[in-house]
Amino acid sequence: MNYRSIAIDGPSGAGKSTLAKRLAQELGFLYVDTGAIYRTVGLAACRRGIDPSDGENVSEMLPELTISMGYGEDGLQHMFLDGEDVTTAIRENEISAVASKAASLPSVRDYLMEMQRQTAREHDVIMDGRDIGTVVLPQADLKIYLTAAPEARAERRYKELLARGQQAELKQVLQEVIERDRRDMGRKTAPLKQAKDAVLADTTGLDLEESFQLLLRMAQDRFGMGECGNE
Ligand code: DC
């Protein structure tokens, strides 16, 4: 059986996970947040006191890790590191930068590639990340490059952190967003970029509902689905 796949790539804070999760629910696809997988590697390095940019030490660590993904009764993706559910731990703000550094390493990207491809071989998926349309699933049925201006993304991230009860300053969040963009777009291996055959969705002036409707229309156009996700 051939499963369908939607690749959603774009910079951090563009709303990928919120929108992809909702779109997956609407269409009955499995939502795969690939950033969570990189965050799990980042967390592992952090806990072991390994510099996430240190290719040699991180590569040595990888075979010692057991990383898996599971879906709870809530239908949400949970990440496990050596059997421990780290779904919440990987969302700490400092893990964002650590994950971005570890994600620049070719060994980390190779290590996680098969896990992502295997999931797409077994399910209809909406996979979000940075290199899904360009590297992980180059044959994806629909590729969306989801972006927004850095200021808009920083403001969303800032509100998200406050809502989670975490301390944050807008100026610093913006700096972190710009720094992560620079690293994610500038790295040698699988840099963040729009695939040639990806459609652009710029959500700068759009609220969440408008952004969702934009993506839903793109999926309906591609798969010929009716209002309720039926073909
Ligand atoms: O989407 P996120 O912020 O949870 O991702 C965390 C980091 O992982 C991000 O800085 C870039 C990296 N990443 C990546 O390089 N490739 C992916 N497919 C997903 C995430």
Short mmCIF file of C-alpha atoms and ligand atoms in Angstrom, two decimals:
data_model
loop_
_atom_site.label_atom_id
_atom_site.label_comp_id
_atom_site.label_asym_id
_atom_site.label_seq_id
_atom_site.Cartn_x
_atom_site.Cartn_y
_atom_site.Cartn_z
CA MET A 1 0.00 0.00 0.00
CA ASN A 2 1.21 3.46 -0.85
CA TYR A 3 0.86 5.93 1.95
CA ARG A 4 0.44 9.65 1.42
CA SER A 5 2.81 12.22 2.83
CA ILE A 6 2.81 15.93 3.42
CA ALA A 7 6.13 17.60 4.20
CA ILE A 8 6.01 20.89 6.09
CA ASP A 9 9.33 22.67 6.44
CA GLY A 10 10.19 26.10 7.70
CA PRO A 11 12.00 28.10 10.38
CA SER A 12 11.26 27.83 14.08
CA GLY A 13 8.18 29.62 15.34
CA ALA A 14 6.35 29.61 12.00
CA GLY A 15 3.55 27.57 13.59
CA LYS A 16 4.50 24.29 11.92
CA SER A 17 3.69 21.96 14.80
CA THR A 18 0.39 23.56 15.83
CA LEU A 19 -0.86 23.72 12.25
CA ALA A 20 0.49 20.33 11.19
CA LYS A 21 -1.04 18.66 14.24
CA ARG A 22 -4.45 20.12 13.50
CA LEU A 23 -4.21 19.36 9.79
CA ALA A 24 -3.28 15.75 10.60
CA GLN A 25 -6.34 15.43 12.84
CA GLU A 26 -8.55 16.89 10.14
CA LEU A 27 -7.21 14.60 7.41
CA GLY A 28 -6.67 11.48 9.52
CA PHE A 29 -2.91 11.43 8.93
CA LEU A 30 -0.25 10.70 11.54
CA TYR A 31 1.55 13.82 12.72
CA VAL A 32 5.33 13.48 13.03
CA ASP A 33 7.24 16.29 14.71
CA THR A 34 10.83 15.63 13.62
CA GLY A 35 12.19 18.56 15.66
CA ALA A 36 11.22 16.55 18.76
CA ILE A 37 13.59 13.78 17.64
CA TYR A 38 16.51 16.23 17.30
CA ARG A 39 15.57 17.72 20.65
CA THR A 40 15.80 14.26 22.22
CA VAL A 41 19.37 13.87 20.95
CA GLY A 42 20.11 17.38 22.26
CA LEU A 43 18.70 16.48 25.66
CA ALA A 44 20.80 13.32 25.77
CA ALA A 45 23.97 15.32 25.05
CA CYS A 46 23.00 17.91 27.63
CA ARG A 47 22.43 15.31 30.33
CA ARG A 48 25.79 13.70 29.63
CA GLY A 49 27.58 17.03 29.70
CA ILE A 50 28.58 16.68 26.05
CA ASP A 51 29.01 19.81 23.93
CA PRO A 52 26.27 19.42 21.25
CA SER A 53 28.58 20.91 18.60
CA ASP A 54 31.33 18.38 19.31
CA GLY A 55 30.92 15.96 16.41
CA GLU A 56 33.25 13.34 17.78
CA ASN A 57 31.73 13.06 21.24
CA VAL A 58 28.15 13.27 20.00
CA SER A 59 28.82 10.55 17.39
CA GLU A 60 30.26 8.31 20.09
CA MET A 61 27.16 8.86 22.21
CA LEU A 62 24.62 7.96 19.49
CA PRO A 63 24.96 4.14 19.51
CA GLU A 64 24.46 4.18 23.29
CA LEU A 65 21.06 5.85 23.00
CA THR A 66 17.67 4.25 22.60
CA ILE A 67 15.36 6.81 21.06
CA SER A 68 11.81 5.94 20.15
CA MET A 69 8.57 7.61 19.30
CA GLY A 70 5.14 6.58 20.46
CA TYR A 71 1.61 7.83 20.23
CA GLY A 72 -0.41 8.13 23.42
CA GLU A 73 -4.15 7.66 23.79
CA ASP A 74 -4.36 11.40 23.25
CA GLY A 75 -3.01 10.73 19.74
CA LEU A 76 -0.02 12.94 20.53
CA GLN A 77 3.58 12.08 19.76
CA HIS A 78 5.67 11.18 22.80
CA MET A 79 9.45 10.92 22.74
CA PHE A 80 11.30 8.31 24.75
CA LEU A 81 14.97 8.41 25.66
CA ASP A 82 16.25 5.13 27.07
CA GLY A 83 12.70 4.26 28.06
CA GLU A 84 11.96 7.56 29.80
CA ASP A 85 9.16 9.76 28.47
CA VAL A 86 10.99 13.05 27.75
CA THR A 87 8.15 14.75 25.85
CA THR A 88 8.03 17.63 28.33
CA ALA A 89 11.76 17.83 29.11
CA ILE A 90 12.69 18.45 25.46
CA ARG A 91 10.51 21.58 25.38
CA GLU A 92 12.70 23.53 27.82
CA ASN A 93 13.96 26.68 26.13
CA GLU A 94 17.66 25.84 26.48
CA ILE A 95 17.13 22.56 24.61
CA SER A 96 16.15 24.56 21.48
CA ALA A 97 19.69 25.85 20.94
CA VAL A 98 21.27 22.53 21.95
CA ALA A 99 19.06 20.64 19.47
CA SER A 100 19.90 23.10 16.70
CA LYS A 101 23.63 22.59 17.31
CA ALA A 102 23.35 18.79 17.39
CA ALA A 103 21.20 18.91 14.23
CA SER A 104 24.10 20.50 12.33
CA LEU A 105 26.10 17.29 12.69
CA PRO A 106 25.89 14.91 9.69
CA SER A 107 26.21 11.88 12.01
CA VAL A 108 23.09 12.94 13.93
CA ARG A 109 21.12 13.51 10.73
CA ASP A 110 22.12 10.11 9.31
CA TYR A 111 21.27 8.40 12.57
CA LEU A 112 17.74 9.83 12.62
CA MET A 113 16.95 9.54 8.90
CA GLU A 114 15.75 5.94 8.84
CA MET A 115 13.43 6.41 11.80
CA GLN A 116 11.66 9.21 9.91
CA ARG A 117 11.48 7.37 6.58
CA GLN A 118 10.23 4.18 8.21
CA THR A 119 7.33 6.06 9.80
CA ALA A 120 6.35 7.44 6.38
CA ARG A 121 6.46 3.93 4.90
CA GLU A 122 3.91 2.72 7.44
CA HIS A 123 1.41 5.61 7.69
CA ASP A 124 -0.16 8.56 5.93
CA VAL A 125 1.99 11.27 7.50
CA ILE A 126 2.27 14.96 7.95
CA MET A 127 5.90 15.43 8.88
CA ASP A 128 7.28 18.76 9.94
CA GLY A 129 10.91 19.79 10.16
CA ARG A 130 13.60 21.55 8.17
CA ASP A 131 14.65 19.07 5.49
CA ILE A 132 11.59 16.86 5.04
CA GLY A 133 10.75 18.00 1.51
CA THR A 134 14.37 18.33 0.43
CA VAL A 135 16.06 15.28 2.00
CA VAL A 136 13.92 12.96 4.14
CA LEU A 137 10.87 12.61 1.87
CA PRO A 138 11.84 14.10 -1.50
CA GLN A 139 8.89 12.21 -3.06
CA ALA A 140 6.32 13.69 -0.65
CA ASP A 141 2.92 14.22 -2.28
CA LEU A 142 2.65 17.76 -1.01
CA LYS A 143 5.44 20.03 0.20
CA ILE A 144 4.71 23.21 2.08
CA TYR A 145 7.30 25.79 3.10
CA LEU A 146 5.75 27.53 6.09
CA THR A 147 7.32 30.77 7.19
CA ALA A 148 6.71 34.17 8.77
CA ALA A 149 8.81 37.26 9.52
CA PRO A 150 11.32 36.73 12.39
CA GLU A 151 9.57 39.38 14.53
CA ALA A 152 6.21 37.64 14.18
CA ARG A 153 7.74 34.27 15.00
CA ALA A 154 9.60 35.64 18.03
CA GLU A 155 6.41 37.17 19.39
CA ARG A 156 4.55 33.87 19.04
CA ARG A 157 7.37 31.96 20.73
CA TYR A 158 7.52 34.56 23.52
CA LYS A 159 3.79 34.22 24.24
CA GLU A 160 4.08 30.43 24.14
CA LEU A 161 6.90 30.48 26.73
CA LEU A 162 4.96 32.80 29.03
CA ALA A 163 1.86 30.63 28.70
CA ARG A 164 3.98 27.67 29.82
CA GLY A 165 5.06 29.63 32.87
CA GLN A 166 8.64 30.02 31.61
CA GLN A 167 10.62 33.25 31.99
CA ALA A 168 11.31 35.09 28.74
CA GLU A 169 12.22 38.44 27.24
CA LEU A 170 10.96 39.32 23.77
CA LYS A 171 14.25 40.88 22.67
CA GLN A 172 16.20 37.81 23.67
CA VAL A 173 13.67 35.46 22.07
CA LEU A 174 14.03 37.40 18.79
CA GLN A 175 17.81 37.11 18.99
CA GLU A 176 17.50 33.36 19.56
CA VAL A 177 15.13 33.04 16.60
CA ILE A 178 17.56 34.88 14.31
CA GLU A 179 20.49 32.85 15.58
CA ARG A 180 18.65 29.55 15.03
CA ASP A 181 17.60 30.62 11.52
CA ARG A 182 21.20 31.41 10.74
CA ARG A 183 22.39 28.03 12.00
CA ASP A 184 19.53 25.98 10.47
CA MET A 185 19.82 27.71 7.07
CA GLY A 186 23.59 28.00 7.03
CA ARG A 187 24.68 24.47 7.93
CA LYS A 188 26.36 22.31 5.31
CA THR A 189 24.23 19.20 5.77
CA ALA A 190 20.53 19.43 4.91
CA PRO A 191 20.16 23.17 5.47
CA LEU A 192 16.70 24.65 5.86
CA LYS A 193 15.50 25.84 2.47
CA GLN A 194 12.39 25.77 0.38
CA ALA A 195 12.27 22.73 -1.90
CA LYS A 196 11.88 23.66 -5.57
CA ASP A 197 8.47 21.99 -5.72
CA ALA A 198 7.22 23.28 -2.34
CA VAL A 199 4.38 25.77 -2.08
CA LEU A 200 5.08 28.83 0.04
CA ALA A 201 2.80 29.66 2.98
CA ASP A 202 3.73 32.97 4.61
CA THR A 203 1.70 33.44 7.79
CA THR A 204 3.15 36.81 8.88
CA GLY A 205 -0.13 38.70 8.86
CA LEU A 206 -2.36 35.69 9.47
CA ASP A 207 -3.80 34.41 12.72
CA LEU A 208 -3.85 30.71 13.54
CA GLU A 209 -7.28 30.04 12.02
CA GLU A 210 -6.40 31.82 8.76
CA SER A 211 -3.11 29.96 8.57
CA PHE A 212 -4.88 26.66 9.13
CA GLN A 213 -7.45 27.37 6.42
CA LEU A 214 -4.61 28.18 4.01
CA LEU A 215 -2.92 24.84 4.67
CA LEU A 216 -6.20 22.93 4.55
CA ARG A 217 -6.97 24.37 1.12
CA MET A 218 -3.51 23.33 -0.09
CA ALA A 219 -4.11 19.76 1.10
CA GLN A 220 -7.61 19.63 -0.34
CA ASP A 221 -6.35 20.90 -3.69
CA ARG A 222 -3.60 18.30 -3.76
CA PHE A 223 -5.61 15.29 -2.64
CA GLY A 224 -8.97 16.27 -4.07
CA MET A 225 -10.56 16.06 -0.64
CA GLY A 226 -13.98 17.38 0.26
CA GLU A 227 -14.78 19.57 3.24
CA CYS A 228 -14.58 16.65 5.70
CA GLY A 229 -11.32 15.21 4.45
CA ASN A 230 -13.07 12.54 2.31
CA GLU A 231 -11.74 11.91 -1.14
O1 DC B 1 11.23 22.37 15.22
P1 DC B 1 12.06 22.45 16.50
O2 DC B 1 12.32 23.85 16.96
O3 DC B 1 11.48 21.60 17.59
O4 DC B 1 13.47 21.81 16.10
C1 DC B 1 14.57 21.81 16.97
C2 DC B 1 15.86 21.91 16.16
O5 DC B 1 16.05 20.72 15.41
C3 DC B 1 15.89 23.05 15.15
O6 DC B 1 16.74 24.10 15.57
C4 DC B 1 16.44 22.49 13.89
C5 DC B 1 16.51 21.02 14.11
N1 DC B 1 15.75 20.27 13.13
C6 DC B 1 16.40 19.90 11.98
O7 DC B 1 17.55 20.25 11.78
N2 DC B 1 15.75 19.12 11.07
C7 DC B 1 14.48 18.74 11.26
N3 DC B 1 13.88 17.97 10.35
C8 DC B 1 13.79 19.14 12.43
C9 DC B 1 14.46 19.92 13.34
#
